Coordinates of C-alpha atoms in Angstrom, one line a residue:
M1 CA 109.9 17.5 22.5
L2 CA 110.2 17.4 26.2
T3 CA 108.5 20.7 26.5
L4 CA 105.7 19.5 24.3
L5 CA 105.2 16.4 26.5
R6 CA 105.1 18.5 29.6
R7 CA 102.6 20.9 28.0
Y8 CA 100.5 17.9 26.9
S9 CA 100.7 16.3 30.4
C10 CA 99.7 19.6 32.0
A11 CA 96.8 19.9 29.6
A12 CA 95.7 16.4 30.2
W13 CA 95.8 16.9 34.0
K14 CA 93.4 19.9 33.5
M15 CA 91.1 18.0 31.2
P16 CA 87.6 17.4 32.4
M17 CA 86.9 13.8 33.3
R18 CA 84.3 12.1 31.2
L19 CA 85.2 8.7 32.6
E20 CA 82.4 6.8 34.3
I21 CA 82.4 7.1 38.0
Y22 CA 82.7 3.4 38.7
L23 CA 85.9 3.3 36.6
Q24 CA 87.3 6.3 38.5
R25 CA 86.6 4.5 41.7
E26 CA 88.4 1.4 40.5
I27 CA 91.4 3.3 39.4
A28 CA 91.5 5.1 42.7
R29 CA 91.2 1.9 44.7
L30 CA 94.1 0.3 42.7
H31 CA 96.2 3.5 43.1
F32 CA 95.9 3.5 46.9
Y33 CA 96.3 -0.2 47.0
E34 CA 99.8 0.0 45.5
L35 CA 101.1 3.5 45.2
S36 CA 104.1 2.3 43.3
S37 CA 102.1 0.7 40.5
S38 CA 102.6 2.2 37.1
D39 CA 99.9 3.8 35.0
R40 CA 100.2 1.1 32.4
V41 CA 99.7 -1.7 35.0
I42 CA 96.5 -0.1 36.3
A43 CA 95.3 0.7 32.7
D44 CA 95.7 -2.9 31.7
T45 CA 93.7 -4.0 34.7
V46 CA 90.9 -1.6 34.1
G47 CA 90.9 -1.7 30.3
I48 CA 91.5 2.0 29.4
S49 CA 94.4 4.1 28.2
P50 CA 97.4 4.8 30.5
T51 CA 97.0 8.5 29.7
T52 CA 93.5 8.6 31.3
V53 CA 94.8 6.7 34.3
G54 CA 97.6 9.1 34.7
V55 CA 95.2 12.1 34.6
L56 CA 93.1 10.7 37.4
R57 CA 96.2 9.7 39.5
N58 CA 97.6 13.2 39.2
K59 CA 94.3 14.5 40.6
L60 CA 94.4 12.1 43.5
R61 CA 98.1 13.0 44.3
A62 CA 97.1 16.7 44.3
T63 CA 94.7 16.0 47.1
T64 CA 95.5 15.0 50.7
L65 CA 92.9 12.3 50.6
N66 CA 93.2 8.6 51.5
W67 CA 91.1 5.8 50.1
S68 CA 89.2 5.6 53.4
D69 CA 88.2 9.2 52.9
I70 CA 86.5 8.7 49.5
K71 CA 85.4 5.1 49.2
D72 CA 81.9 5.6 50.6
V73 CA 81.0 9.0 49.2
D74 CA 78.2 9.4 46.6
D75 CA 78.9 10.4 43.0
D76 CA 78.4 14.2 43.5
Q77 CA 80.7 14.3 46.5
W78 CA 83.3 12.2 44.5
R79 CA 83.4 14.7 41.7
T80 CA 83.7 17.6 44.1
L81 CA 86.5 16.0 46.2
I82 CA 88.5 14.6 43.2
G83 CA 87.8 17.5 40.8
T84 CA 86.4 15.4 38.0
H85 CA 83.4 17.6 37.0
D86 CA 82.6 17.5 33.3
R87 CA 83.2 21.2 32.4
S88 CA 81.4 20.8 29.1
A89 CA 78.2 20.7 31.2
A90 CA 79.0 23.8 33.2
A91 CA 77.2 26.1 30.8
P92 CA 74.6 24.0 29.0
K93 CA 72.6 25.4 26.1
P94 CA 69.1 26.5 26.9
A95 CA 66.5 23.7 26.7
P96 CA 62.7 24.0 26.4
N97 CA 60.0 23.3 28.9
W98 CA 59.4 19.7 28.1
E99 CA 55.9 19.7 29.5
W100 CA 55.1 22.5 27.0
V101 CA 56.6 20.4 24.2
H102 CA 54.5 17.4 25.3
Q103 CA 51.3 19.4 25.2
E104 CA 52.2 20.8 21.7
M105 CA 52.7 17.2 20.5
Q106 CA 49.1 16.4 21.3
A107 CA 48.0 18.7 18.5
E108 CA 47.0 17.0 15.2
D109 CA 49.8 16.7 12.7
A110 CA 52.4 18.0 15.2
T111 CA 56.0 16.9 14.7
L112 CA 59.0 17.4 16.9
E113 CA 60.9 19.1 14.1
H114 CA 58.2 21.7 13.6
I115 CA 58.0 22.4 17.4
W116 CA 61.8 22.6 17.6
Q117 CA 61.9 25.1 14.8
E118 CA 59.3 27.3 16.4
W119 CA 61.1 27.1 19.7
R120 CA 64.5 28.0 18.2
E121 CA 63.0 31.2 16.7
S122 CA 62.5 32.5 20.2
E123 CA 65.7 30.8 21.6
P124 CA 68.4 30.9 18.9
A125 CA 71.1 29.7 21.3
G126 CA 69.1 26.7 22.4
I127 CA 70.0 23.1 22.0
G128 CA 70.1 21.5 18.5
Y129 CA 67.5 19.1 17.0
T130 CA 69.3 16.0 18.1
Q131 CA 69.5 17.0 21.7
F132 CA 65.9 18.2 21.4
T133 CA 64.6 14.8 20.4
S134 CA 66.7 13.0 22.9
G135 CA 65.5 15.3 25.7
Y136 CA 61.9 14.8 24.8
R137 CA 62.3 11.0 24.8
K138 CA 63.7 11.1 28.3
H139 CA 60.8 13.3 29.4
I140 CA 58.3 10.7 27.9
K141 CA 60.0 7.9 29.9
K142 CA 59.5 9.9 33.1
L143 CA 55.8 10.2 32.3
H144 CA 55.6 6.5 31.9
I145 CA 56.8 5.6 35.3
V146 CA 54.7 2.7 36.6
M147 CA 53.1 3.0 40.0
R148 CA 53.5 -0.2 42.1
R149 CA 50.0 -1.2 43.1
I150 CA 49.1 -2.8 46.4
H151 CA 46.3 -5.3 46.0
L152 CA 44.2 -6.4 49.0
P153 CA 43.0 -10.0 49.3
G154 CA 39.6 -10.5 47.6
D155 CA 39.5 -7.0 46.2
K156 CA 40.1 -7.3 42.4
L157 CA 40.0 -9.9 39.7
F158 CA 41.7 -8.8 36.5
V159 CA 40.2 -10.4 33.3
D160 CA 41.1 -10.3 29.6
F161 CA 41.2 -12.4 26.5
A162 CA 44.7 -13.6 25.3
G163 CA 45.9 -12.1 22.1
R164 CA 46.4 -15.5 20.5
T165 CA 43.9 -18.3 19.8
I166 CA 44.1 -22.1 19.7
D167 CA 42.6 -24.1 16.9
V168 CA 39.7 -26.6 17.6
H169 CA 39.1 -29.1 14.8
D170 CA 35.8 -30.6 13.7
A171 CA 36.5 -34.3 13.4
E172 CA 33.8 -34.8 10.8
T173 CA 34.1 -31.8 8.5
G174 CA 37.7 -30.8 9.2
A175 CA 36.6 -27.2 9.9
I176 CA 38.7 -25.2 12.2
E177 CA 37.3 -22.9 14.9
E178 CA 39.6 -20.5 16.7
A179 CA 39.1 -20.7 20.4
Q180 CA 39.3 -17.5 22.4
I181 CA 41.3 -17.9 25.6
F182 CA 40.0 -16.1 28.7
I183 CA 42.4 -15.2 31.5
G184 CA 41.4 -14.3 35.1
V185 CA 44.0 -13.3 37.7
L186 CA 43.3 -12.4 41.3
G187 CA 45.2 -9.2 42.3
Y188 CA 46.6 -10.4 45.7
S189 CA 47.5 -14.1 45.2
N190 CA 47.9 -14.0 41.4
Y191 CA 45.7 -17.1 41.3
T192 CA 45.0 -17.7 37.7
F193 CA 42.1 -19.2 35.7
I194 CA 42.3 -20.1 32.0
Y195 CA 39.3 -21.0 29.9
A196 CA 38.5 -21.4 26.2
V197 CA 35.3 -20.3 24.5
P198 CA 34.2 -20.0 20.9
S199 CA 33.9 -16.2 20.8
Q200 CA 34.2 -12.9 22.6
K201 CA 30.5 -12.3 22.5
T202 CA 28.4 -11.5 25.6
A203 CA 27.2 -15.1 26.1
D204 CA 30.7 -16.5 26.1
W205 CA 32.1 -13.6 28.1
V206 CA 29.5 -14.1 30.8
D207 CA 30.1 -17.9 30.8
C208 CA 33.8 -17.3 31.4
H209 CA 33.1 -15.3 34.5
I210 CA 30.7 -17.9 35.8
K211 CA 33.3 -20.7 35.4
C212 CA 36.0 -18.4 36.8
F213 CA 34.0 -17.6 40.0
E214 CA 33.2 -21.3 40.4
Y215 CA 36.9 -22.3 39.9
M216 CA 38.0 -19.7 42.5
G217 CA 35.3 -20.6 45.0
G218 CA 34.0 -17.0 45.3
A219 CA 33.8 -13.6 43.7
P220 CA 35.9 -10.5 44.3
A221 CA 34.7 -7.0 45.2
W222 CA 35.6 -5.7 41.7
V223 CA 36.2 -7.2 38.2
V224 CA 38.7 -5.1 36.2
S225 CA 38.4 -5.5 32.4
D226 CA 39.1 -3.5 29.3
N227 CA 36.4 -2.0 27.1
L228 CA 35.4 -4.9 24.8
K229 CA 31.8 -4.8 23.7
A230 CA 30.7 -7.7 25.9
A231 CA 31.7 -5.7 28.9
V232 CA 31.1 -2.0 28.1
W233 CA 28.5 -0.7 25.7
R234 CA 29.8 2.8 25.6
R235 CA 31.8 5.4 27.6
E236 CA 30.3 8.8 28.1
R237 CA 32.0 11.9 29.6
D238 CA 30.4 11.3 33.0
R239 CA 29.6 7.6 33.1
I240 CA 30.3 4.1 31.8
V241 CA 27.4 2.1 30.3
V242 CA 28.1 -1.5 31.2
N243 CA 26.6 -4.3 29.1
P244 CA 23.3 -5.1 31.1
S245 CA 23.7 -8.8 30.7
Y246 CA 27.3 -8.6 32.1
R247 CA 26.1 -6.2 34.9
D248 CA 23.4 -8.6 35.9
C249 CA 25.9 -11.5 36.0
L250 CA 28.3 -9.7 38.3
A251 CA 25.4 -8.4 40.5
H252 CA 24.2 -12.1 40.9
Y253 CA 27.6 -12.9 42.4
G254 CA 27.8 -9.7 44.5
T255 CA 30.5 -8.0 42.6
A256 CA 30.7 -5.1 40.0
A257 CA 32.6 -4.1 36.9
R258 CA 35.5 -1.6 37.0
P259 CA 36.5 -1.1 33.3
T260 CA 39.9 0.4 32.7
R261 CA 40.5 3.6 30.7
S262 CA 40.6 3.2 27.0
R263 CA 43.9 2.1 25.6
K264 CA 45.5 2.0 29.1
P265 CA 46.7 -1.6 29.5
K266 CA 48.7 -0.7 32.6
D267 CA 45.4 -0.1 34.4
K268 CA 45.2 -3.9 34.5
P269 CA 48.8 -5.1 34.8
K270 CA 47.8 -8.4 36.4
A271 CA 45.7 -9.4 33.4
E272 CA 48.5 -8.3 31.0
V273 CA 51.1 -10.4 32.9
G274 CA 48.7 -13.3 33.2
V275 CA 48.2 -13.3 29.5
Q276 CA 51.9 -13.3 28.9
I277 CA 52.4 -16.2 31.3
A278 CA 49.5 -18.1 29.8
Q279 CA 50.9 -17.6 26.3
R280 CA 54.2 -19.1 27.4
L281 CA 52.2 -22.1 28.7
F282 CA 50.5 -22.5 25.3
F283 CA 53.9 -23.3 23.9
R284 CA 53.5 -26.8 25.5
L285 CA 50.3 -27.3 23.4
R286 CA 51.9 -26.5 20.0
H287 CA 52.0 -30.2 19.0
R288 CA 48.5 -31.0 20.3
K289 CA 45.4 -31.2 18.1
F290 CA 42.1 -30.5 19.9
F291 CA 38.7 -31.8 18.6
S292 CA 36.4 -30.2 21.1
F293 CA 36.3 -27.3 23.6
D294 CA 35.8 -29.8 26.4
E295 CA 39.1 -31.5 25.5
L296 CA 40.9 -28.1 25.2
N297 CA 39.5 -26.9 28.5
T298 CA 40.5 -30.1 30.3
E299 CA 44.1 -29.4 29.2
L300 CA 43.9 -25.7 30.1
H301 CA 42.6 -26.6 33.6
A302 CA 45.6 -28.8 34.1
L303 CA 47.9 -26.0 33.0
S304 CA 46.1 -23.6 35.4
E305 CA 46.7 -26.0 38.2
K306 CA 50.3 -26.5 37.4
L307 CA 50.8 -22.7 37.2
N308 CA 49.0 -22.1 40.5
H309 CA 51.1 -24.7 42.3
H310 CA 54.4 -23.5 40.8
R311 CA 56.6 -21.7 43.4
F312 CA 57.3 -18.0 43.0
K313 CA 60.8 -16.9 42.1
K314 CA 61.1 -13.9 44.4
L315 CA 58.4 -14.6 47.0
D316 CA 57.7 -17.4 49.4
G317 CA 55.1 -20.0 48.4
C318 CA 53.0 -20.2 45.3
R319 CA 49.7 -18.8 44.0
H320 CA 47.7 -21.7 45.4
Q321 CA 49.2 -21.3 48.9
W322 CA 48.6 -17.5 48.9
M323 CA 45.0 -18.2 47.7
E324 CA 44.3 -20.8 50.4
D325 CA 46.1 -19.0 53.2
T326 CA 44.7 -15.5 52.7
E327 CA 42.6 -14.7 49.7
R328 CA 39.9 -17.4 49.5
D329 CA 38.3 -16.3 52.8
K330 CA 38.0 -12.7 51.5
L331 CA 36.1 -13.6 48.4
R332 CA 32.3 -13.3 48.4
P333 CA 30.5 -16.6 48.8
L334 CA 28.9 -18.1 45.7
P335 CA 25.1 -18.0 45.5
E336 CA 23.1 -21.2 45.6
R337 CA 22.3 -21.1 41.9
S338 CA 24.6 -20.2 39.0
F339 CA 23.7 -17.2 37.0
E340 CA 21.4 -17.8 34.0
L341 CA 22.3 -15.6 31.1
C342 CA 19.6 -13.1 30.2
D343 CA 19.1 -10.8 27.2
W344 CA 17.4 -7.5 27.0
K345 CA 15.0 -5.9 24.6
Y346 CA 14.4 -2.2 25.1
Q347 CA 11.6 0.3 24.5
V348 CA 8.9 -2.3 23.6
R349 CA 5.5 -0.7 23.3
V350 CA 2.6 -2.1 25.3
G351 CA -0.5 -2.7 23.1
Q352 CA -3.9 -1.4 23.8
D353 CA -4.8 -4.9 25.0
Y354 CA -2.2 -4.4 27.7
H355 CA 0.1 -7.2 26.3
V356 CA 3.6 -7.1 24.9
E357 CA 4.9 -9.4 22.1
H358 CA 8.0 -11.4 22.7
Q359 CA 9.2 -14.1 20.2
G360 CA 5.8 -14.7 18.8
A361 CA 3.9 -14.9 22.1
F362 CA 2.0 -12.3 24.1
Y363 CA 2.3 -11.4 27.8
S364 CA 0.2 -9.1 30.0
V365 CA 1.1 -6.1 32.1
P366 CA -1.2 -4.1 34.3
Y367 CA -3.9 -2.7 32.1
Y368 CA -3.3 0.9 33.1
L369 CA 0.2 0.7 31.5
S370 CA -1.1 0.2 28.0
G371 CA 0.7 2.5 25.5
N372 CA 3.8 2.8 27.6
R373 CA 7.3 1.6 26.5
V374 CA 8.8 -1.1 28.6
D375 CA 12.1 -3.1 28.8
L376 CA 12.1 -6.9 28.6
R377 CA 14.7 -9.1 30.3
F378 CA 14.5 -12.7 29.3
T379 CA 16.1 -16.1 29.6
Q380 CA 15.1 -19.3 27.9
T381 CA 12.5 -19.9 30.6
I382 CA 11.6 -16.6 32.3
L383 CA 10.4 -13.2 31.0
E384 CA 10.6 -10.1 33.2
I385 CA 9.0 -6.8 32.2
F386 CA 10.3 -3.5 33.5
L387 CA 9.0 0.1 33.5
A388 CA 11.5 2.8 34.5
G389 CA 13.7 0.2 36.2
R390 CA 10.9 -1.4 38.3
R391 CA 9.6 -4.9 37.5
I392 CA 5.9 -4.8 36.7
A393 CA 5.4 -8.4 35.4
L394 CA 6.9 -11.9 35.5
H395 CA 5.9 -14.7 33.1
V396 CA 7.0 -18.1 32.1
V397 CA 8.2 -18.0 28.5
Q398 CA 5.8 -19.7 26.0
T399 CA 7.3 -21.7 23.1
K400 CA 4.0 -22.0 21.2
Q401 CA 3.6 -19.3 18.5
G402 CA 0.6 -17.0 19.2
A403 CA 0.3 -18.1 22.8
T404 CA -1.2 -15.5 25.2
V405 CA -0.4 -15.3 28.9
T406 CA -2.7 -13.0 31.0
E407 CA -2.5 -12.5 34.7
R408 CA -5.9 -12.0 36.3
E409 CA -4.5 -9.1 38.3
H410 CA -3.6 -7.3 35.1
R411 CA -7.1 -7.1 33.8
P412 CA -9.6 -4.3 34.5
L413 CA -12.6 -5.3 36.6
S414 CA -14.9 -5.2 33.6
H415 CA -12.7 -7.7 31.8
I416 CA -12.4 -9.9 34.8
A417 CA -16.2 -10.2 35.0
V418 CA -16.3 -11.5 31.4
T419 CA -13.4 -13.9 31.6
E420 CA -14.2 -15.5 34.9
S421 CA -17.2 -17.2 33.2
E422 CA -14.9 -18.8 30.6
P423 CA -13.9 -22.5 31.1
A424 CA -10.2 -21.9 30.5
D425 CA -10.2 -19.2 33.2
L426 CA -12.1 -21.5 35.6
I427 CA -9.6 -24.3 35.1
H428 CA -6.7 -22.0 35.6
W429 CA -8.3 -20.6 38.8
A430 CA -9.0 -24.1 40.2
E431 CA -5.4 -25.3 39.5
G432 CA -4.2 -22.4 41.6
I433 CA -6.2 -23.6 44.6
G434 CA -5.3 -27.3 44.8
P435 CA -5.4 -30.7 43.1
N436 CA -8.9 -31.7 44.3
A437 CA -10.5 -28.3 43.5
S438 CA -9.0 -28.8 40.0
K439 CA -10.5 -32.3 39.7
M440 CA -13.9 -31.0 40.8
I441 CA -14.0 -28.2 38.3
A442 CA -12.6 -30.3 35.6
Y443 CA -15.4 -32.9 36.1
H444 CA -18.1 -30.2 35.7
L445 CA -16.5 -28.7 32.6
H446 CA -15.3 -31.8 30.8
D447 CA -17.0 -35.0 32.1
R448 CA -20.6 -34.1 32.5
R449 CA -23.1 -34.9 29.7
D450 CA -24.7 -31.5 30.0
P451 CA -21.9 -28.9 29.4
T452 CA -24.3 -25.9 29.9
N453 CA -25.2 -27.0 33.5
G454 CA -21.6 -28.1 34.1
L455 CA -20.4 -24.6 33.3
R456 CA -23.0 -23.1 35.6
A457 CA -22.0 -25.5 38.4
A458 CA -18.3 -24.6 38.1
Q459 CA -19.2 -20.9 38.2
R460 CA -21.3 -21.4 41.3
M461 CA -18.5 -23.3 43.0
R462 CA -16.2 -20.4 42.3
S463 CA -18.6 -18.2 44.2
L464 CA -18.6 -20.7 47.1
A465 CA -14.8 -20.5 47.2
R466 CA -15.0 -16.7 47.4
T467 CA -17.5 -16.9 50.3
H468 CA -15.7 -19.6 52.3
G469 CA -12.1 -19.2 51.2
N470 CA -9.8 -21.2 48.9
E471 CA -8.4 -23.4 51.6
R472 CA -11.9 -24.4 52.8
F473 CA -13.0 -25.0 49.3
E474 CA -10.1 -27.4 48.7
A475 CA -10.9 -29.3 51.9
V476 CA -14.6 -29.7 50.9
C477 CA -13.6 -30.9 47.4
T478 CA -11.2 -33.4 49.0
Y479 CA -14.0 -34.8 51.3
A480 CA -16.6 -34.8 48.5
L481 CA -14.4 -36.7 46.0
R482 CA -13.5 -39.3 48.6
A483 CA -17.3 -39.9 49.1
N484 CA -17.8 -39.8 45.3
I485 CA -19.8 -36.6 45.6
T486 CA -19.8 -34.2 42.7
S487 CA -23.2 -32.6 42.4
L488 CA -23.4 -28.9 43.2
R489 CA -26.3 -29.4 45.7
N490 CA -24.3 -31.9 47.7
V491 CA -21.2 -29.8 47.7
E492 CA -23.3 -26.8 48.9
S493 CA -24.8 -29.1 51.7
I494 CA -21.3 -30.0 52.9
F495 CA -20.6 -26.3 53.3
K496 CA -23.9 -25.8 55.2
T497 CA -23.5 -28.7 57.6
N498 CA -19.7 -28.9 57.9
V499 CA -20.1 -32.6 57.9
D500 CA -16.5 -33.0 56.8
L501 CA -15.4 -31.4 60.0
R502 CA -17.2 -33.8 62.3
P503 CA -15.4 -36.6 64.2
A504 CA -14.8 -39.8 62.2
K505 CA -17.3 -41.9 64.2
Q506 CA -20.1 -39.5 63.5
Q507 CA -19.2 -39.4 59.9
N508 CA -19.3 -43.3 59.7
G509 CA -23.0 -43.2 60.9
E510 CA -24.0 -41.2 57.8
S511 CA -23.7 -42.6 54.4
R512 CA -24.3 -39.3 52.8
P513 CA -24.5 -35.6 53.8
T514 CA -28.0 -34.3 54.6
H515 CA -29.9 -32.2 52.1
D516 CA -33.5 -31.5 51.3
N517 CA -34.1 -34.8 49.5
V518 CA -32.9 -37.0 52.3
R519 CA -35.4 -37.7 55.1
G520 CA -34.1 -38.2 58.6
P521 CA -35.4 -40.6 61.3
E522 CA -37.6 -37.8 62.7
Y523 CA -39.7 -37.9 59.5
F524 CA -40.8 -41.4 60.5
G525 CA -41.4 -40.5 64.1
E526 CA -38.5 -42.4 65.4

């Protein structure tokens, strides 16, 4: 029996140590702290078997080392000095090239078992399937190492919609609308904006950005989003097609879109973390019932403010402090006017009458572009027409069905000659000169008893304006109307004599401007 115990003890002393290094270090510390301590006392302290303690203490006694020699060495040096290498790992079985395995797994219908079987045919002594799957999982974890990103002040704003929604109730009908929650987080300060909108459509997506820029008091250099339809129309091999309305909004604020790669949430970690934080804040609203988006956004604004003033756990200060101290000054200043959402209509054909149709009204382009296809950008008030990216026309949107808007410059000369004689064109022309020119032409076209001669007088006055200039024509009309003069002959006389340009005293001596029917004092020999 004694011989057996000695044989067992010797075998145990030669056993490889699979005990964790930190436990080996603690056993060694206790061993050198009190050399007379028994194996059982140390084992009870550490929580392992006395046999294992004895094996390690025998190894320590076999060396000439003291605690001061080994307490600060790293794990590899420890194993070498104490002799606790795991001999089972001395001759490991062959393992595959894990990068090759990962590439094979990208094939359609590939499984780890099939790949392992194929590999084992060429490497029969290789690792088993269990080790194979474990090794591949470890390789995948290495691939997923996250790079710590350094964010500069004012450089990036990370945006996203939260995964969950908040109900908004209609007080009259009881209908429930799910509010989409927009999150915007600045990269440097983590300053956060939270806002609720009815949908994730372009109009609401753009509105979220407008409100976000206004809340932050400026715009960043880049806006990082994922690939929702409101932000990205499509991705091609060599380019990203950004939603034009979204692109125009960002351009208005001096920034630009930087969409992430598809299905790569770690490309916008700030937004992902912001969403997680916001969703924890939503817990406080679980007992609230909201009856309008304004009511909900008032509450979300309060939560945003509370979050931004909450102190960091591992950093000095808070989001608001970092924003005010460093980041706000780095943001691009806001423009004087907020962005007005526009829509686009593409490849609209110009008619032979050099007009395009938009929402039931017709708008002109230069006549030589008839037959071309153009793009329309429009808001509720303005219509812009583009050809090959260059704006060729700008009009005020007409709400009356069938209305036609034609710029004089868009007509060919032959058409101008015809239309200039039309009353509507004369009225439009006079309105562009000034209020008194407009009154003079309106009198001849609308107030005279003889419309035919009134039209001829208005046409003649247009010729006078071309001869003397629009500014001079407006001045003469102003003088004439003050003197209650409207006849064409009298107006022509003012142009001839320049009576309106004489000093006031000289004008007071004349009740009316001279013309062929007025006899001066020289007629009577005075």
